[in-house]
Short mmCIF file of C-alpha atoms in Angstrom, two decimals:
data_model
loop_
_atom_site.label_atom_id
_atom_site.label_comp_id
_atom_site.label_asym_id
_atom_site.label_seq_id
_atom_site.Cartn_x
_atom_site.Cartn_y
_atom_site.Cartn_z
CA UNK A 22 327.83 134.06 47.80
CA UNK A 23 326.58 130.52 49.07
CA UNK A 24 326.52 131.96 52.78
CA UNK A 25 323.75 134.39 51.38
CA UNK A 26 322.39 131.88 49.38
CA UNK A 27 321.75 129.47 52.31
CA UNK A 28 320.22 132.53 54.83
CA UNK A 29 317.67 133.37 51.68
CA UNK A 30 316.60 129.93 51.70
CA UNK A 31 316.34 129.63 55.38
CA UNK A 32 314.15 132.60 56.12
CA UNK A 33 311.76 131.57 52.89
CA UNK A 34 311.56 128.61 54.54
CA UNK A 35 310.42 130.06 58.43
CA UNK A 36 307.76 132.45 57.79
CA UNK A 37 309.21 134.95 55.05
CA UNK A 38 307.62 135.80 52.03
CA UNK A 39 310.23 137.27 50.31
CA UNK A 40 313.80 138.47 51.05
CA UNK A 41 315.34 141.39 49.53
CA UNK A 42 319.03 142.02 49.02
CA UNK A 43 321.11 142.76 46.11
CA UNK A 44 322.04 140.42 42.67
CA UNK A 45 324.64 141.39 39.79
CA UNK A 46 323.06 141.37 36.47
CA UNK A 47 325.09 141.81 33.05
CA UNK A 48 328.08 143.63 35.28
CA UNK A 49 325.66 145.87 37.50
CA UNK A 50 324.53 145.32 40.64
CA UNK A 51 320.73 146.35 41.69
CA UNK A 52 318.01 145.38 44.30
CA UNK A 53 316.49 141.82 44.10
CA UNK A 54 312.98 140.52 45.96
CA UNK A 55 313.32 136.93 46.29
CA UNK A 56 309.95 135.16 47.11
CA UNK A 57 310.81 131.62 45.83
CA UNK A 58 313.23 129.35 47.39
CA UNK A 59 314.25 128.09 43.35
CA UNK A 60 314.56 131.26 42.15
CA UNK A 61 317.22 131.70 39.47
CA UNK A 62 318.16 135.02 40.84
CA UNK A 63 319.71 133.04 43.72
CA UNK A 64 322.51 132.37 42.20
CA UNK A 65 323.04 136.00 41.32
CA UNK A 66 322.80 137.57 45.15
CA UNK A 67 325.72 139.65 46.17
CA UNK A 68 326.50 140.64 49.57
CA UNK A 69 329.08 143.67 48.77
CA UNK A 70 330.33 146.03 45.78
CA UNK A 71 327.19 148.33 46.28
CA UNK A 72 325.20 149.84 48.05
CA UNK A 73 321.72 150.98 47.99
CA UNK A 74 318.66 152.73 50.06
CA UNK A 75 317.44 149.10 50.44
CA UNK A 76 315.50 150.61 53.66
CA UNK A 77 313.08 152.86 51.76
CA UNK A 78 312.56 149.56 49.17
CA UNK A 79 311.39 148.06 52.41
CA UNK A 80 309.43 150.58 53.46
CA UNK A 81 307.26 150.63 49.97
CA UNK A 82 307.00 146.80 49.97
CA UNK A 83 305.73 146.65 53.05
CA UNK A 84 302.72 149.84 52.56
CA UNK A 85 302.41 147.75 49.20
CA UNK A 86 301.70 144.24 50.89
CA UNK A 87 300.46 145.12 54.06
CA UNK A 88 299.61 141.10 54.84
CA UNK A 89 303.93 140.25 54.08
CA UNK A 90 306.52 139.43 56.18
CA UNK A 91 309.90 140.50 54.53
CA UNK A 92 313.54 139.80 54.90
CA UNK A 93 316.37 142.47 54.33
CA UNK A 94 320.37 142.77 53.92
CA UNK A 95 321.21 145.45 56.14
CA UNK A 96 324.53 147.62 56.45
CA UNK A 97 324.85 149.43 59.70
CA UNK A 98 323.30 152.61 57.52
CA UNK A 99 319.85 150.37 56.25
CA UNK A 100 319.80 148.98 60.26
CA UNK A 101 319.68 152.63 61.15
CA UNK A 102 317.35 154.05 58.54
CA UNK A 103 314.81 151.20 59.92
CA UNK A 104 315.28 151.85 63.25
CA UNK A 105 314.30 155.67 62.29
CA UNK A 106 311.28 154.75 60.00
CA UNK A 107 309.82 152.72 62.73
CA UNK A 108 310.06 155.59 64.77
CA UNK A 109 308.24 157.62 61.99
CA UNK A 110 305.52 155.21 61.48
CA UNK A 111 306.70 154.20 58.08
CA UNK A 112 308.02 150.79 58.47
CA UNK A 113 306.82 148.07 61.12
CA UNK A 114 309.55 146.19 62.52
CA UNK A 115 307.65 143.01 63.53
CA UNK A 116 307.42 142.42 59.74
CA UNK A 117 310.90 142.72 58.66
CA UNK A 118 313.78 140.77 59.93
CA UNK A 119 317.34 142.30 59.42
CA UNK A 120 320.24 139.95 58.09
CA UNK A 121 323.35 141.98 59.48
CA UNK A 122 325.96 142.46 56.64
CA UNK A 123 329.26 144.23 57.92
CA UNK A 124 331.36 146.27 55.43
CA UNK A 125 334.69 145.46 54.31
CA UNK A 126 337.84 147.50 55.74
CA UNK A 127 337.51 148.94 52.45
CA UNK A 128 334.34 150.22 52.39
CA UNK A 129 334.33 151.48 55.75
CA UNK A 130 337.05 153.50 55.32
CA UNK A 131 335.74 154.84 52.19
CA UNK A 132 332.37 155.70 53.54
CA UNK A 133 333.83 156.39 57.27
CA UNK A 134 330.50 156.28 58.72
CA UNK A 135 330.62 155.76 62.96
CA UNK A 136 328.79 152.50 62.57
CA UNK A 137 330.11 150.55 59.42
CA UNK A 138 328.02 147.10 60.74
CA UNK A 139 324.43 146.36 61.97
CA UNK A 140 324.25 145.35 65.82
CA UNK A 141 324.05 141.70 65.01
CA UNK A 142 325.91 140.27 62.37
CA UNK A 143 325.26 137.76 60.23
CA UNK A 144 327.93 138.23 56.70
CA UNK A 145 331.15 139.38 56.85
CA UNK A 146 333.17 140.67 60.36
CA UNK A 147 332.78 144.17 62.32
CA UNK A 148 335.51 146.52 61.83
CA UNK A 149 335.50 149.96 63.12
CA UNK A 150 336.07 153.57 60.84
CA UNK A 151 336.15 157.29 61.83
CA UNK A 152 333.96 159.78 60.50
CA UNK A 153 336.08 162.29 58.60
CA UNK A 154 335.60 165.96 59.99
CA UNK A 155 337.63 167.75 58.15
CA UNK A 156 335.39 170.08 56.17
CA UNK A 157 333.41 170.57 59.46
CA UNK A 158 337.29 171.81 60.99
CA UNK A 159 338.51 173.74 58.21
CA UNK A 160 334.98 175.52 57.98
CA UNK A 161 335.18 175.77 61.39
CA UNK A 162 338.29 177.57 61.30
CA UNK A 163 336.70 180.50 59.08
CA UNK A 164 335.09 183.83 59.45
CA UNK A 165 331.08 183.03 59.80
CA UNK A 166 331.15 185.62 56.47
CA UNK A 167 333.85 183.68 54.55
CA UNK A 168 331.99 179.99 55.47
CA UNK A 169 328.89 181.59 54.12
CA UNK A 170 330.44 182.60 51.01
CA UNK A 171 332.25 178.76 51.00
CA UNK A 172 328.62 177.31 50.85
CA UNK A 173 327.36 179.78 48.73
CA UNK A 174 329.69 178.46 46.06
CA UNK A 175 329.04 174.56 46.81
CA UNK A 176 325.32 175.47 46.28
CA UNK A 177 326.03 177.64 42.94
CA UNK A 178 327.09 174.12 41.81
CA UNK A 179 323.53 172.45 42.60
CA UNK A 180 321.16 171.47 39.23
CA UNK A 181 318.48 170.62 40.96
CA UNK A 182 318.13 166.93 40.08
CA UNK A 183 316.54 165.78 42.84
CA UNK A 184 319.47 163.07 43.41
CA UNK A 185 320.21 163.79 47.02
CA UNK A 186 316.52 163.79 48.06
CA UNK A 187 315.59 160.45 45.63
CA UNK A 188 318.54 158.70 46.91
CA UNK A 189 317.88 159.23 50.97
CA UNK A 190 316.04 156.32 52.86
CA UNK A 191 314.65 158.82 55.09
CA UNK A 192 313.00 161.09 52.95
CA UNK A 193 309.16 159.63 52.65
CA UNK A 194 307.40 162.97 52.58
CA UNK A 195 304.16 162.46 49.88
CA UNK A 196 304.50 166.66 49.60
CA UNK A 197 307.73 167.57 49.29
CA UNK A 198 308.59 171.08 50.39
CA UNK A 199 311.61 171.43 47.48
CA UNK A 200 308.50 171.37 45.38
CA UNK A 201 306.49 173.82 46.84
CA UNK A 202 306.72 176.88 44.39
CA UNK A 203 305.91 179.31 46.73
CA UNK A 204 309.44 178.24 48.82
CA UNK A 205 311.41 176.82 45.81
CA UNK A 206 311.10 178.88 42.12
CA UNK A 207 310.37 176.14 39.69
CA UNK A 208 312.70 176.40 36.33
CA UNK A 209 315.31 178.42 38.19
CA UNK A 210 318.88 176.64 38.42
CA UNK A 211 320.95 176.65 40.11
CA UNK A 212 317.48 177.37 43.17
CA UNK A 213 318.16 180.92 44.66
CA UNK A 214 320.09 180.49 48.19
CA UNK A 215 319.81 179.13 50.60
CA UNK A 216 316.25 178.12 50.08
CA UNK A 217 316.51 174.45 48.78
CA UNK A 218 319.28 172.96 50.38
CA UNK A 219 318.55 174.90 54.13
CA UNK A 220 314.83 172.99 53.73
CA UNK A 221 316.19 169.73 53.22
CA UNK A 222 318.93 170.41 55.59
CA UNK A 223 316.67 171.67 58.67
CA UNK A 224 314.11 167.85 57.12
CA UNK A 225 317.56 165.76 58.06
CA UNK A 226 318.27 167.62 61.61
CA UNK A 227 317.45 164.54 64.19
CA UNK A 228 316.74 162.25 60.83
CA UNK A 229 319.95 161.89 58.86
CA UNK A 230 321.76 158.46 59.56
CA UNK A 231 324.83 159.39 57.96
CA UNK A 232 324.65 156.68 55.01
CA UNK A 233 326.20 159.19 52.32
CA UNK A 234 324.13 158.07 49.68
CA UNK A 235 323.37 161.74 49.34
CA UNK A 236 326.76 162.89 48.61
CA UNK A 237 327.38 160.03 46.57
CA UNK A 238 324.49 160.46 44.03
CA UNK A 239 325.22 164.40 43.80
CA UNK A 240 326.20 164.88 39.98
CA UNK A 241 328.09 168.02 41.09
CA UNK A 242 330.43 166.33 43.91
CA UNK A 243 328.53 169.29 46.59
CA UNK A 244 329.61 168.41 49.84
CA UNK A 245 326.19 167.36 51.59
CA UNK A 246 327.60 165.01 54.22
CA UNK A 247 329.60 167.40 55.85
CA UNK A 248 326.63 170.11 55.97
CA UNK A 249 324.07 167.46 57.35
CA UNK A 250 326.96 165.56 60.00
CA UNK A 251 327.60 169.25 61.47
CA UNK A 252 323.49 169.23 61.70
CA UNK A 253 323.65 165.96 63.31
CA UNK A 254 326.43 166.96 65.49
CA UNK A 255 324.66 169.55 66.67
CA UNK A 256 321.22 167.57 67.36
CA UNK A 257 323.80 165.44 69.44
CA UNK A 258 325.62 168.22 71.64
CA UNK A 259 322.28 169.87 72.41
CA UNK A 260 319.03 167.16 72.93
CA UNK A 261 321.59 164.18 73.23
CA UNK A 262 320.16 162.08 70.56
CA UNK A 263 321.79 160.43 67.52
CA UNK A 264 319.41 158.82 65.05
CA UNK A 265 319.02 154.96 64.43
CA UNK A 266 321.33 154.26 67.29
CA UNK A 267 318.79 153.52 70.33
CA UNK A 268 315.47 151.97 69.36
CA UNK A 269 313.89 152.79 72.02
CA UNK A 270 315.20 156.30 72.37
CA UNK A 271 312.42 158.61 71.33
CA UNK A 272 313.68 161.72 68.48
CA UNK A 273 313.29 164.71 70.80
CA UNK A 274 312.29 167.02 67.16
CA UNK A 275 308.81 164.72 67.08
CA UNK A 276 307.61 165.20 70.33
CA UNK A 277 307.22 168.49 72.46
CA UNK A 278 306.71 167.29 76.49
#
């Protein structure tokens, strides 16, 4: 990916002290700091085939190395989950700058997010997908007692692995509340309804950016997306506020006037 190759080398070269994107290694493809302008790893930087939560990387690096400057690949999901963080206090935008990386037709229509680029692009060319509702509709369509029951056996499903919470750029909580044993029975799977998943549903409401990663790291194939886009829907329809979108927007769920 020389395009990559030559951005790296042109932000190490103006102030950056490292730059982290993505490399294949041995057939997988995982997260890569670059801090050296001759690094080998250079010629192993991807710009596609993967993604990852490359927003809460940044977010460690930079409470890790509080004197850095740092560089990231951003899809239109990692531009959002900064522009929440910063909002949150956990990330400081004057140290990061965002290279824009715009998912394939492919991908977009396999992830379907609103937003499948960053607002400035730098790799690759916008194109635009829906977001699929139609396990919001066809819940929709149901008696409140036969959705309930519909959830109840997604949930049934859940082992408790953690995945959904590990994998989500915006969950940066030191105490997590799905560890708390007084609100979530340790050894019990899968964790008594609706207890678990309601907490880290109600944690998303005004926070989710609708990356998937959730979904996608769910061993299980429960349908988390749907349950935390109706959330977000609903944060939308009644304070008028989508996450990530609007920098300057403030989340009306941190604030009370």
């Amino acid at each position: 990916m020389s395009d990559l190759k030559a951005i790296i080398k042109e932000k190490l070269g103006n102030g950056i002290d490292a730059f982290l994107c993505l490399k294949s290694e041995e057939g997988s493809v995982m997260p890569v700091l670059i801090a050296d302008e001759n690094s080998p790893d250079l010629e192993k930087v991807v710009a596609g085939d993967c993604r990852y939560p490359l927003a809460g990387i940044i977010a460690a690096l930079l409470r890790e190395y509080p004197s850095k400057r740092f560089a990231v690949m951003v899809r239109g999901c990692d531009e959002r989950a900064l522009i929440e963080l910063c909002k949150l206090e956990q990330v400081d935008l004057e140290r990061v700058v965002m290279v824009g990386l715009a998912c394939t037709p492919e991908e977009a229509r396999a992830c379907g997010c609103a937003r499948p680029y960053p607002r400035e692009v730098a790799l690759g060319e916008k194109v635009e997908a829906s977001p699929s509702r139609e396990v919001i509709e066809k819940l929709e369509s149901l008696p409140e007692k036969e959705r309930l029951e519909w959830w109840k056996g997604q949930f049934r499903r859940c082992v408790k692995c953690y995945g959904c919470r590990n994998i989500c750029p915006m969950c940066f909580c030191k105490d997590c509340a799905l560890e708390d044993p007084h609100l979530v029975e340790p050894g019990v799977i899968p964790p008594e309804f609706p207890a678990f998943h309601v907490i880290r549903a109600l944690d998303m409401a005004g926070r989710c950016i609708d990356c998937g990663l959730c979904e996608e790291a769910c061993p299980v194939g429960i349908l988390l997306r749907s349950l935390y886009r109706k959330m977000q829907e609903i944060v939308e329809q009644k304070l008028g506020y989508l996450p990530g979108v609007n920098p300057q927007d403030r989340n009306p769920l941190t604030f009370l006037d």
